[in-house]
mmCIF file of C-alpha atoms in Angstrom:
data_model
loop_
_atom_site.group_PDB
_atom_site.id
_atom_site.type_symbol
_atom_site.label_atom_id
_atom_site.label_comp_id
_atom_site.label_asym_id
_atom_site.label_seq_id
_atom_site.Cartn_x
_atom_site.Cartn_y
_atom_site.Cartn_z
ATOM 1 C CA MET A 1390 18.125 64.949 62.572
ATOM 2 C CA ALA A 1391 17.788 63.724 66.166
ATOM 3 C CA ALA A 1392 17.425 66.249 68.963
ATOM 4 C CA GLY A 1393 20.396 66.770 71.199
ATOM 5 C CA THR A 1394 23.929 68.028 71.164
ATOM 6 C CA THR A 1395 25.801 67.512 67.910
ATOM 7 C CA VAL A 1396 29.323 66.153 67.766
ATOM 8 C CA ASP A 1397 30.473 69.494 66.328
ATOM 9 C CA HIS A 1398 28.905 71.401 69.237
ATOM 10 C CA LEU A 1399 30.488 69.032 71.743
ATOM 11 C CA THR A 1400 33.871 69.407 70.014
ATOM 12 C CA GLU A 1401 33.520 73.181 70.127
ATOM 13 C CA THR A 1402 32.564 73.006 73.810
ATOM 14 C CA TYR A 1403 35.596 70.791 74.445
ATOM 15 C CA ARG A 1404 37.956 73.296 72.832
ATOM 16 C CA ALA A 1405 36.430 76.266 74.625
ATOM 17 C CA HIS A 1406 36.012 74.806 78.120
ATOM 18 C CA TYR A 1407 38.554 72.027 78.591
ATOM 19 C CA ARG A 1408 40.848 74.191 80.738
ATOM 20 C CA SER A 1409 38.062 75.499 82.956
ATOM 21 C CA LEU A 1410 36.737 71.976 83.513
ATOM 22 C CA LEU A 1411 40.265 70.805 84.280
ATOM 23 C CA GLY A 1412 40.531 73.634 86.819
ATOM 24 C CA LEU A 1413 37.236 72.576 88.374
ATOM 25 C CA ALA A 1414 38.466 69.009 88.733
ATOM 26 C CA ALA A 1415 41.781 70.269 90.162
ATOM 27 C CA LEU A 1416 39.916 72.051 92.938
ATOM 28 C CA LEU A 1417 38.098 68.866 93.864
ATOM 29 C CA LEU A 1418 40.988 66.439 93.349
ATOM 30 C CA ASP A 1419 44.675 66.723 94.161
ATOM 31 C CA ASP A 1420 46.683 65.392 91.227
ATOM 32 C CA THR A 1421 46.860 66.434 87.590
ATOM 33 C CA ALA A 1422 46.569 62.943 86.131
ATOM 34 C CA SER A 1423 43.297 62.250 87.947
ATOM 35 C CA CYS A 1424 41.936 65.638 86.901
ATOM 36 C CA GLU A 1425 42.735 64.976 83.258
ATOM 37 C CA ASP A 1426 41.187 61.512 83.492
ATOM 38 C CA VAL A 1427 38.012 62.894 85.065
ATOM 39 C CA VAL A 1428 37.585 65.620 82.424
ATOM 40 C CA GLN A 1429 38.251 63.210 79.556
ATOM 41 C CA GLU A 1430 35.786 60.713 81.006
ATOM 42 C CA ALA A 1431 33.193 63.492 81.388
ATOM 43 C CA PHE A 1432 33.482 64.375 77.705
ATOM 44 C CA ILE A 1433 33.257 60.704 76.733
ATOM 45 C CA ARG A 1434 30.122 60.211 78.826
ATOM 46 C CA VAL A 1435 28.415 63.350 77.546
ATOM 47 C CA HIS A 1436 29.374 62.358 73.993
ATOM 48 C CA SER A 1437 27.769 58.947 74.517
ATOM 49 C CA ALA A 1438 24.608 60.560 75.902
ATOM 50 C CA ARG A 1439 24.555 63.601 73.612
ATOM 51 C CA ASN A 1440 21.153 62.698 72.147
ATOM 52 C CA ARG A 1441 19.622 63.046 75.622
ATOM 53 C CA VAL A 1442 20.905 66.620 75.992
ATOM 54 C CA ARG A 1443 17.791 68.298 74.609
ATOM 55 C CA ASP A 1444 19.114 71.856 74.853
ATOM 56 C CA PRO A 1445 22.618 72.222 73.369
ATOM 57 C CA GLU A 1446 23.089 75.338 75.521
ATOM 58 C CA LYS A 1447 23.100 73.047 78.567
ATOM 59 C CA THR A 1448 25.994 70.935 77.303
ATOM 60 C CA LEU A 1449 28.480 72.796 79.506
ATOM 61 C CA ALA A 1450 26.228 72.367 82.542
ATOM 62 C CA TYR A 1451 26.049 68.624 81.873
ATOM 63 C CA LEU A 1452 29.828 68.523 81.560
ATOM 64 C CA ARG A 1453 30.328 70.410 84.827
ATOM 65 C CA GLN A 1454 27.915 68.121 86.651
ATOM 66 C CA THR A 1455 29.659 65.074 85.208
ATOM 67 C CA VAL A 1456 33.084 66.391 86.279
ATOM 68 C CA VAL A 1457 31.786 66.971 89.831
ATOM 69 C CA ASN A 1458 30.212 63.502 89.970
ATOM 70 C CA LEU A 1459 33.297 61.769 88.584
ATOM 71 C CA SER A 1460 35.493 63.685 91.041
ATOM 72 C CA ARG A 1461 33.280 62.478 93.890
ATOM 73 C CA SER A 1462 33.629 58.916 92.648
ATOM 74 C CA ALA A 1463 37.409 59.247 92.411
ATOM 75 C CA LEU A 1464 37.541 60.552 95.979
ATOM 76 C CA ARG A 1465 35.352 57.686 97.199
ATOM 77 C CA ARG A 1466 37.715 55.186 95.568
ATOM 78 C CA ARG A 1467 40.685 56.890 97.215
ATOM 79 C CA ILE A 1468 39.045 56.811 100.630
ATOM 80 C CA LEU A 1469 38.366 53.130 100.212
ATOM 81 C CA GLY A 1470 41.980 52.611 99.125
ATOM 82 C CA LEU A 1471 43.245 54.518 102.170
ATOM 83 C CA LYS A 1472 41.124 52.386 104.474
ATOM 84 C CA LEU A 1473 42.653 49.271 102.939
ATOM 85 C CA LEU A 1474 46.164 50.719 103.018
ATOM 86 C CA SER A 1475 48.089 49.576 106.085
ATOM 87 C CA LYS A 1476 51.077 51.930 106.018
ATOM 88 C CA PRO A 1477 50.707 55.558 107.205
ATOM 89 C CA MET A 1478 50.648 58.442 104.733
ATOM 90 C CA PRO A 1479 53.675 60.786 104.786
ATOM 91 C CA ASP A 1480 53.413 64.033 106.756
ATOM 92 C CA MET A 1481 53.410 67.501 105.254
ATOM 93 C CA ALA A 1482 56.750 68.737 103.937
ATOM 94 C CA SER A 1483 58.987 70.584 106.407
ATOM 95 C CA ALA A 1484 58.938 74.379 106.594
ATOM 96 C CA GLU A 1485 62.394 74.538 104.980
ATOM 97 C CA GLU A 1486 61.028 72.992 101.779
ATOM 98 C CA GLY A 1487 58.323 75.560 101.190
ATOM 99 C CA ALA A 1488 57.788 79.277 101.395
ATOM 100 C CA TYR A 1489 55.257 81.004 103.620
ATOM 101 C CA GLU A 1490 52.806 81.233 100.712
ATOM 102 C CA GLN A 1491 52.887 77.475 100.247
ATOM 103 C CA LEU A 1492 52.223 76.928 103.943
ATOM 104 C CA GLU A 1493 49.254 79.277 103.791
ATOM 105 C CA ARG A 1494 47.928 77.459 100.717
ATOM 106 C CA ASP A 1495 48.340 74.145 102.531
ATOM 107 C CA GLN A 1496 46.405 75.545 105.488
ATOM 108 C CA LEU A 1497 43.588 76.625 103.161
ATOM 109 C CA ILE A 1498 43.484 73.224 101.482
ATOM 110 C CA LYS A 1499 43.386 71.512 104.870
ATOM 111 C CA ALA A 1500 40.616 73.839 106.003
ATOM 112 C CA MET A 1501 38.672 73.151 102.784
ATOM 113 C CA ARG A 1502 38.991 69.401 103.332
ATOM 114 C CA GLY A 1503 37.601 69.877 106.841
ATOM 115 C CA LEU A 1504 34.373 71.348 105.478
ATOM 116 C CA GLN A 1505 31.242 69.347 104.836
ATOM 117 C CA ARG A 1506 31.153 67.956 101.300
ATOM 118 C CA ARG A 1507 28.357 70.257 100.098
ATOM 119 C CA GLN A 1508 29.998 73.345 101.644
ATOM 120 C CA ARG A 1509 33.278 72.508 99.893
ATOM 121 C CA GLU A 1510 31.566 71.878 96.559
ATOM 122 C CA VAL A 1511 29.594 75.139 96.745
ATOM 123 C CA LEU A 1512 32.693 77.186 97.631
ATOM 124 C CA VAL A 1513 34.820 75.571 94.927
ATOM 125 C CA LEU A 1514 32.214 76.103 92.230
ATOM 126 C CA ARG A 1515 31.228 79.577 93.416
ATOM 127 C CA TYR A 1516 34.624 81.151 94.076
ATOM 128 C CA PHE A 1517 37.244 79.053 92.301
ATOM 129 C CA ALA A 1518 35.206 78.161 89.209
ATOM 130 C CA ASP A 1519 33.623 81.653 89.312
ATOM 131 C CA MET A 1520 30.082 80.388 88.830
ATOM 132 C CA THR A 1521 26.936 82.266 89.817
ATOM 133 C CA GLU A 1522 24.734 80.963 92.608
ATOM 134 C CA ALA A 1523 22.181 79.885 90.002
ATOM 135 C CA GLN A 1524 24.827 77.931 88.052
ATOM 136 C CA VAL A 1525 26.072 76.263 91.245
ATOM 137 C CA ALA A 1526 22.491 75.358 92.151
ATOM 138 C CA GLU A 1527 21.956 73.791 88.729
ATOM 139 C CA VAL A 1528 25.234 71.831 88.759
ATOM 140 C CA LEU A 1529 24.689 70.453 92.271
ATOM 141 C CA GLY A 1530 20.927 70.021 91.975
ATOM 142 C CA LEU A 1531 20.191 72.377 94.891
ATOM 143 C CA SER A 1532 17.989 75.407 95.384
ATOM 144 C CA ILE A 1533 19.614 78.833 95.273
ATOM 145 C CA GLY A 1534 18.750 79.254 98.961
ATOM 146 C CA SER A 1535 20.626 76.052 99.798
ATOM 147 C CA VAL A 1536 23.628 77.256 97.796
ATOM 148 C CA LYS A 1537 23.610 80.519 99.774
ATOM 149 C CA ALA A 1538 23.280 78.672 103.089
ATOM 150 C CA TYR A 1539 26.061 76.163 102.311
ATOM 151 C CA GLY A 1540 28.283 78.986 101.051
ATOM 152 C CA SER A 1541 27.715 81.159 104.104
ATOM 153 C CA ARG A 1542 28.328 78.303 106.542
ATOM 154 C CA GLY A 1543 31.382 77.180 104.564
ATOM 155 C CA ILE A 1544 32.972 80.641 104.625
ATOM 156 C CA ALA A 1545 32.296 80.952 108.372
ATOM 157 C CA ALA A 1546 33.909 77.560 108.975
ATOM 158 C CA LEU A 1547 36.931 78.532 106.820
ATOM 159 C CA ARG A 1548 37.392 81.749 108.808
ATOM 160 C CA VAL A 1549 37.453 79.796 112.063
ATOM 161 C CA ALA A 1550 39.808 77.164 110.663
ATOM 162 C CA MET A 1551 42.206 79.728 109.153
ATOM 163 C CA GLU A 1552 42.368 81.766 112.381
ATOM 164 C CA ALA A 1553 43.045 78.705 114.540
ATOM 165 C CA PRO A 1554 46.709 78.215 115.483
ATOM 166 C CA ALA A 1555 48.415 75.540 113.419
#
């Protein structure tokens, strides 16, 4: 039998981790349909390359990395689409339409989008996906020291952004 992840192992990984990978994509993207597409595409790509995954225990890490990379690609396509789009995007909903909690969440999302890409990715993986620094380092291809530095700078920048008057 060839080395690599088996179809059964990948199916089991899909059942066990689909929701968490969907949550990861949701933190990097902003609409459910795109998140579902990204996660499905990640599983398809890892399935196609399953013989290259030498250690089946790393299947989830490959999936996470693929979700992050596909999310980046989706965002790049959106940015390009926005540059080509001539009409302005609609403003944030009025205060009457949302509660205070929603406004605070919007402020956090805006602050997160204002971070450098690596800072945002580290914070999302570390705190929203509840990954260890070592796991974040592996997924993003960084050293643990870089993960700590990006995380620290990202949190400091979020504090400043959240304290600034709206």
